[in-house]
Amino acid sequence: EVREPGKVGHLKRVLQTVDPQKQDVVALVVHRVFPMASGEHPLEPDQVCSGSENEILSKVVSVAESTGTPVELLVVPARDPYCAIVLTAQKLQSERIAVSPSPHLRPEEQAREIGRAWEALPEPRPLVTLEIVGEEDSRPSTFVLGPHTPELRPADVELVHHVWRELTERHGFGPQLHHRDVISL
């Protein structure tokens, strides 16, 4: 998703990491539509792709040309940009979403909001990797949307093992109890 013509560093970083032979890139621009403007009349083309969107798209094309990576352009009218992002990803069967950091939210909060939009998608919801890509010298924050294997720290594994031992040795659970059962509980 690209929001502002002056903030396309995340797009450039993504384009530098993509193999265009294996992966398509769609630059999504969400045209914010407010309830009063989304009533009974369909939007005219210039209402969806206004001067602001045209400026963003021009910048996207310029960045794509500079990296030599082909990019598909897409403008989507929506009230909620996060819903537009995940719904578009679902319809395009995307495996990866890359967005720039929100100026108002920490990456974890931004991911939580996008995750809430993902939870509201109709089934089947795809497993999608969300990358919040900042400026050139920062590492992207990566989150998985949907059910996935949790990342366990060594301390977590130790705790699971400790609980498993307690249950099997002190409380009479036999060999039918596995570490995965402790995690399930």
JSON list of N, CA, C and O in Angstrom, two decimals, residues 8-18 63 66-67 69 96 98-99 101 131-141:
[
{"chain": "A", "resi": 8, "resn": "VAL", "atom": "N", "xyz": [7.73, 6.73, -0.34]},
{"chain": "A", "resi": 8, "resn": "VAL", "atom": "CA", "xyz": [7.73, 5.49, -1.12]},
{"chain": "A", "resi": 8, "resn": "VAL", "atom": "C", "xyz": [8.98, 4.66, -0.87]},
{"chain": "A", "resi": 8, "resn": "VAL", "atom": "O", "xyz": [9.27, 3.73, -1.61]},
{"chain": "A", "resi": 9, "resn": "GLY", "atom": "N", "xyz": [9.71, 4.99, 0.20]},
{"chain": "A", "resi": 9, "resn": "GLY", "atom": "CA", "xyz": [10.91, 4.23, 0.54]},
{"chain": "A", "resi": 9, "resn": "GLY", "atom": "C", "xyz": [10.62, 2.76, 0.75]},
{"chain": "A", "resi": 9, "resn": "GLY", "atom": "O", "xyz": [11.40, 1.89, 0.36]},
{"chain": "A", "resi": 10, "resn": "HIS", "atom": "N", "xyz": [9.48, 2.47, 1.37]},
{"chain": "A", "resi": 10, "resn": "HIS", "atom": "CA", "xyz": [9.12, 1.07, 1.60]},
{"chain": "A", "resi": 10, "resn": "HIS", "atom": "C", "xyz": [8.88, 0.34, 0.28]},
{"chain": "A", "resi": 10, "resn": "HIS", "atom": "O", "xyz": [9.26, -0.81, 0.11]},
{"chain": "A", "resi": 11, "resn": "LEU", "atom": "N", "xyz": [8.28, 1.03, -0.68]},
{"chain": "A", "resi": 11, "resn": "LEU", "atom": "CA", "xyz": [8.04, 0.42, -1.99]},
{"chain": "A", "resi": 11, "resn": "LEU", "atom": "C", "xyz": [9.38, 0.12, -2.68]},
{"chain": "A", "resi": 11, "resn": "LEU", "atom": "O", "xyz": [9.57, -0.98, -3.22]},
{"chain": "A", "resi": 12, "resn": "LYS", "atom": "N", "xyz": [10.29, 1.06, -2.62]},
{"chain": "A", "resi": 12, "resn": "LYS", "atom": "CA", "xyz": [11.59, 0.85, -3.25]},
{"chain": "A", "resi": 12, "resn": "LYS", "atom": "C", "xyz": [12.30, -0.35, -2.63]},
{"chain": "A", "resi": 12, "resn": "LYS", "atom": "O", "xyz": [12.87, -1.19, -3.33]},
{"chain": "A", "resi": 13, "resn": "ARG", "atom": "N", "xyz": [12.26, -0.46, -1.30]},
{"chain": "A", "resi": 13, "resn": "ARG", "atom": "CA", "xyz": [12.89, -1.59, -0.62]},
{"chain": "A", "resi": 13, "resn": "ARG", "atom": "C", "xyz": [12.25, -2.91, -1.03]},
{"chain": "A", "resi": 13, "resn": "ARG", "atom": "O", "xyz": [12.94, -3.90, -1.25]},
{"chain": "A", "resi": 14, "resn": "VAL", "atom": "N", "xyz": [10.93, -2.94, -1.13]},
{"chain": "A", "resi": 14, "resn": "VAL", "atom": "CA", "xyz": [10.23, -4.16, -1.54]},
{"chain": "A", "resi": 14, "resn": "VAL", "atom": "C", "xyz": [10.62, -4.52, -2.97]},
{"chain": "A", "resi": 14, "resn": "VAL", "atom": "O", "xyz": [10.93, -5.68, -3.27]},
{"chain": "A", "resi": 15, "resn": "LEU", "atom": "N", "xyz": [10.63, -3.54, -3.86]},
{"chain": "A", "resi": 15, "resn": "LEU", "atom": "CA", "xyz": [10.95, -3.81, -5.26]},
{"chain": "A", "resi": 15, "resn": "LEU", "atom": "C", "xyz": [12.38, -4.33, -5.43]},
{"chain": "A", "resi": 15, "resn": "LEU", "atom": "O", "xyz": [12.65, -5.10, -6.34]},
{"chain": "A", "resi": 16, "resn": "GLN", "atom": "N", "xyz": [13.26, -3.92, -4.55]},
{"chain": "A", "resi": 16, "resn": "GLN", "atom": "CA", "xyz": [14.65, -4.39, -4.63]},
{"chain": "A", "resi": 16, "resn": "GLN", "atom": "C", "xyz": [14.79, -5.84, -4.16]},
{"chain": "A", "resi": 16, "resn": "GLN", "atom": "O", "xyz": [15.79, -6.47, -4.45]},
{"chain": "A", "resi": 17, "resn": "THR", "atom": "N", "xyz": [13.80, -6.37, -3.44]},
{"chain": "A", "resi": 17, "resn": "THR", "atom": "CA", "xyz": [13.89, -7.73, -2.93]},
{"chain": "A", "resi": 17, "resn": "THR", "atom": "C", "xyz": [13.04, -8.73, -3.70]},
{"chain": "A", "resi": 17, "resn": "THR", "atom": "O", "xyz": [13.10, -9.92, -3.43]},
{"chain": "A", "resi": 18, "resn": "VAL", "atom": "N", "xyz": [12.26, -8.25, -4.64]},
{"chain": "A", "resi": 18, "resn": "VAL", "atom": "CA", "xyz": [11.33, -9.12, -5.37]},
{"chain": "A", "resi": 18, "resn": "VAL", "atom": "C", "xyz": [11.98, -9.68, -6.63]},
{"chain": "A", "resi": 18, "resn": "VAL", "atom": "O", "xyz": [12.67, -8.96, -7.35]},
{"chain": "A", "resi": 63, "resn": "VAL", "atom": "N", "xyz": [9.42, 4.96, -9.30]},
{"chain": "A", "resi": 63, "resn": "VAL", "atom": "CA", "xyz": [10.23, 4.05, -8.47]},
{"chain": "A", "resi": 63, "resn": "VAL", "atom": "C", "xyz": [10.37, 2.70, -9.16]},
{"chain": "A", "resi": 63, "resn": "VAL", "atom": "O", "xyz": [11.45, 2.11, -9.18]},
{"chain": "A", "resi": 66, "resn": "SER", "atom": "N", "xyz": [12.89, 2.93, -11.88]},
{"chain": "A", "resi": 66, "resn": "SER", "atom": "CA", "xyz": [14.26, 3.06, -11.38]},
{"chain": "A", "resi": 66, "resn": "SER", "atom": "C", "xyz": [14.82, 1.73, -10.89]},
{"chain": "A", "resi": 66, "resn": "SER", "atom": "O", "xyz": [16.03, 1.52, -10.92]},
{"chain": "A", "resi": 67, "resn": "THR", "atom": "N", "xyz": [13.96, 0.81, -10.45]},
{"chain": "A", "resi": 67, "resn": "THR", "atom": "CA", "xyz": [14.43, -0.50, -9.99]},
{"chain": "A", "resi": 67, "resn": "THR", "atom": "C", "xyz": [14.33, -1.56, -11.08]},
{"chain": "A", "resi": 67, "resn": "THR", "atom": "O", "xyz": [14.84, -2.66, -10.91]},
{"chain": "A", "resi": 69, "resn": "THR", "atom": "N", "xyz": [11.62, -3.08, -11.98]},
{"chain": "A", "resi": 69, "resn": "THR", "atom": "CA", "xyz": [10.64, -4.09, -11.57]},
{"chain": "A", "resi": 69, "resn": "THR", "atom": "C", "xyz": [9.25, -3.69, -12.04]},
{"chain": "A", "resi": 69, "resn": "THR", "atom": "O", "xyz": [8.80, -2.60, -11.72]},
{"chain": "A", "resi": 96, "resn": "ARG", "atom": "N", "xyz": [1.88, -11.96, 0.61]},
{"chain": "A", "resi": 96, "resn": "ARG", "atom": "CA", "xyz": [2.67, -10.95, 1.30]},
{"chain": "A", "resi": 96, "resn": "ARG", "atom": "C", "xyz": [2.02, -9.59, 1.12]},
{"chain": "A", "resi": 96, "resn": "ARG", "atom": "O", "xyz": [1.63, -9.22, 0.02]},
{"chain": "A", "resi": 98, "resn": "ALA", "atom": "N", "xyz": [2.95, -5.57, 2.09]},
{"chain": "A", "resi": 98, "resn": "ALA", "atom": "CA", "xyz": [3.96, -4.65, 2.60]},
{"chain": "A", "resi": 98, "resn": "ALA", "atom": "C", "xyz": [3.34, -3.26, 2.70]},
{"chain": "A", "resi": 98, "resn": "ALA", "atom": "O", "xyz": [2.74, -2.78, 1.74]},
{"chain": "A", "resi": 99, "resn": "VAL", "atom": "N", "xyz": [3.46, -2.67, 3.86]},
{"chain": "A", "resi": 99, "resn": "VAL", "atom": "CA", "xyz": [2.93, -1.32, 4.09]},
{"chain": "A", "resi": 99, "resn": "VAL", "atom": "C", "xyz": [4.02, -0.48, 4.74]},
{"chain": "A", "resi": 99, "resn": "VAL", "atom": "O", "xyz": [4.96, -1.00, 5.34]},
{"chain": "A", "resi": 101, "resn": "PRO", "atom": "N", "xyz": [5.15, 2.25, 7.71]},
{"chain": "A", "resi": 101, "resn": "PRO", "atom": "CA", "xyz": [4.72, 2.41, 9.10]},
{"chain": "A", "resi": 101, "resn": "PRO", "atom": "C", "xyz": [3.69, 3.51, 9.25]},
{"chain": "A", "resi": 101, "resn": "PRO", "atom": "O", "xyz": [3.75, 4.53, 8.57]},
{"chain": "A", "resi": 131, "resn": "GLU", "atom": "N", "xyz": [4.38, -7.20, 6.25]},
{"chain": "A", "resi": 131, "resn": "GLU", "atom": "CA", "xyz": [5.64, -6.53, 6.51]},
{"chain": "A", "resi": 131, "resn": "GLU", "atom": "C", "xyz": [5.39, -5.03, 6.63]},
{"chain": "A", "resi": 131, "resn": "GLU", "atom": "O", "xyz": [4.79, -4.43, 5.74]},
{"chain": "A", "resi": 132, "resn": "ILE", "atom": "N", "xyz": [5.83, -4.48, 7.73]},
{"chain": "A", "resi": 132, "resn": "ILE", "atom": "CA", "xyz": [5.78, -3.03, 7.91]},
{"chain": "A", "resi": 132, "resn": "ILE", "atom": "C", "xyz": [7.20, -2.56, 7.64]},
{"chain": "A", "resi": 132, "resn": "ILE", "atom": "O", "xyz": [8.11, -2.80, 8.42]},
{"chain": "A", "resi": 133, "resn": "VAL", "atom": "N", "xyz": [7.36, -1.94, 6.48]},
{"chain": "A", "resi": 133, "resn": "VAL", "atom": "CA", "xyz": [8.69, -1.62, 5.95]},
{"chain": "A", "resi": 133, "resn": "VAL", "atom": "C", "xyz": [8.96, -0.13, 6.12]},
{"chain": "A", "resi": 133, "resn": "VAL", "atom": "O", "xyz": [8.27, 0.69, 5.53]},
{"chain": "A", "resi": 134, "resn": "GLY", "atom": "N", "xyz": [9.97, 0.18, 6.91]},
{"chain": "A", "resi": 134, "resn": "GLY", "atom": "CA", "xyz": [10.32, 1.57, 7.16]},
{"chain": "A", "resi": 134, "resn": "GLY", "atom": "C", "xyz": [11.39, 2.07, 6.21]},
{"chain": "A", "resi": 134, "resn": "GLY", "atom": "O", "xyz": [11.52, 1.60, 5.08]},
{"chain": "A", "resi": 135, "resn": "GLU", "atom": "N", "xyz": [12.15, 2.99, 6.70]},
{"chain": "A", "resi": 135, "resn": "GLU", "atom": "CA", "xyz": [13.22, 3.59, 5.90]},
{"chain": "A", "resi": 135, "resn": "GLU", "atom": "C", "xyz": [14.33, 2.60, 5.63]},
{"chain": "A", "resi": 135, "resn": "GLU", "atom": "O", "xyz": [14.36, 1.52, 6.20]},
{"chain": "A", "resi": 136, "resn": "GLU", "atom": "N", "xyz": [15.27, 2.97, 4.78]},
{"chain": "A", "resi": 136, "resn": "GLU", "atom": "CA", "xyz": [16.30, 2.08, 4.26]},
{"chain": "A", "resi": 136, "resn": "GLU", "atom": "C", "xyz": [17.11, 1.36, 5.33]},
{"chain": "A", "resi": 136, "resn": "GLU", "atom": "O", "xyz": [17.49, 0.22, 5.16]},
{"chain": "A", "resi": 137, "resn": "ASP", "atom": "N", "xyz": [17.41, 2.01, 6.44]},
{"chain": "A", "resi": 137, "resn": "ASP", "atom": "CA", "xyz": [18.31, 1.40, 7.42]},
{"chain": "A", "resi": 137, "resn": "ASP", "atom": "C", "xyz": [17.60, 0.64, 8.53]},
{"chain": "A", "resi": 137, "resn": "ASP", "atom": "O", "xyz": [18.24, 0.10, 9.42]},
{"chain": "A", "resi": 138, "resn": "SER", "atom": "N", "xyz": [16.30, 0.57, 8.51]},
{"chain": "A", "resi": 138, "resn": "SER", "atom": "CA", "xyz": [15.58, -0.16, 9.55]},
{"chain": "A", "resi": 138, "resn": "SER", "atom": "C", "xyz": [15.13, -1.53, 9.03]},
{"chain": "A", "resi": 138, "resn": "SER", "atom": "O", "xyz": [14.90, -1.70, 7.84]},
{"chain": "A", "resi": 139, "resn": "ARG", "atom": "N", "xyz": [15.03, -2.48, 9.94]},
{"chain": "A", "resi": 139, "resn": "ARG", "atom": "CA", "xyz": [14.55, -3.81, 9.56]},
{"chain": "A", "resi": 139, "resn": "ARG", "atom": "C", "xyz": [13.03, -3.79, 9.49]},
{"chain": "A", "resi": 139, "resn": "ARG", "atom": "O", "xyz": [12.38, -3.20, 10.35]},
{"chain": "A", "resi": 140, "resn": "PRO", "atom": "N", "xyz": [12.45, -4.46, 8.50]},
{"chain": "A", "resi": 140, "resn": "PRO", "atom": "CA", "xyz": [10.99, -4.55, 8.46]},
{"chain": "A", "resi": 140, "resn": "PRO", "atom": "C", "xyz": [10.46, -5.32, 9.67]},
{"chain": "A", "resi": 140, "resn": "PRO", "atom": "O", "xyz": [11.11, -6.25, 10.15]},
{"chain": "A", "resi": 141, "resn": "SER", "atom": "N", "xyz": [9.33, -4.91, 10.16]},
{"chain": "A", "resi": 141, "resn": "SER", "atom": "CA", "xyz": [8.63, -5.67, 11.20]},
{"chain": "A", "resi": 141, "resn": "SER", "atom": "C", "xyz": [7.73, -6.65, 10.47]},
{"chain": "A", "resi": 141, "resn": "SER", "atom": "O", "xyz": [6.94, -6.25, 9.61]}
]
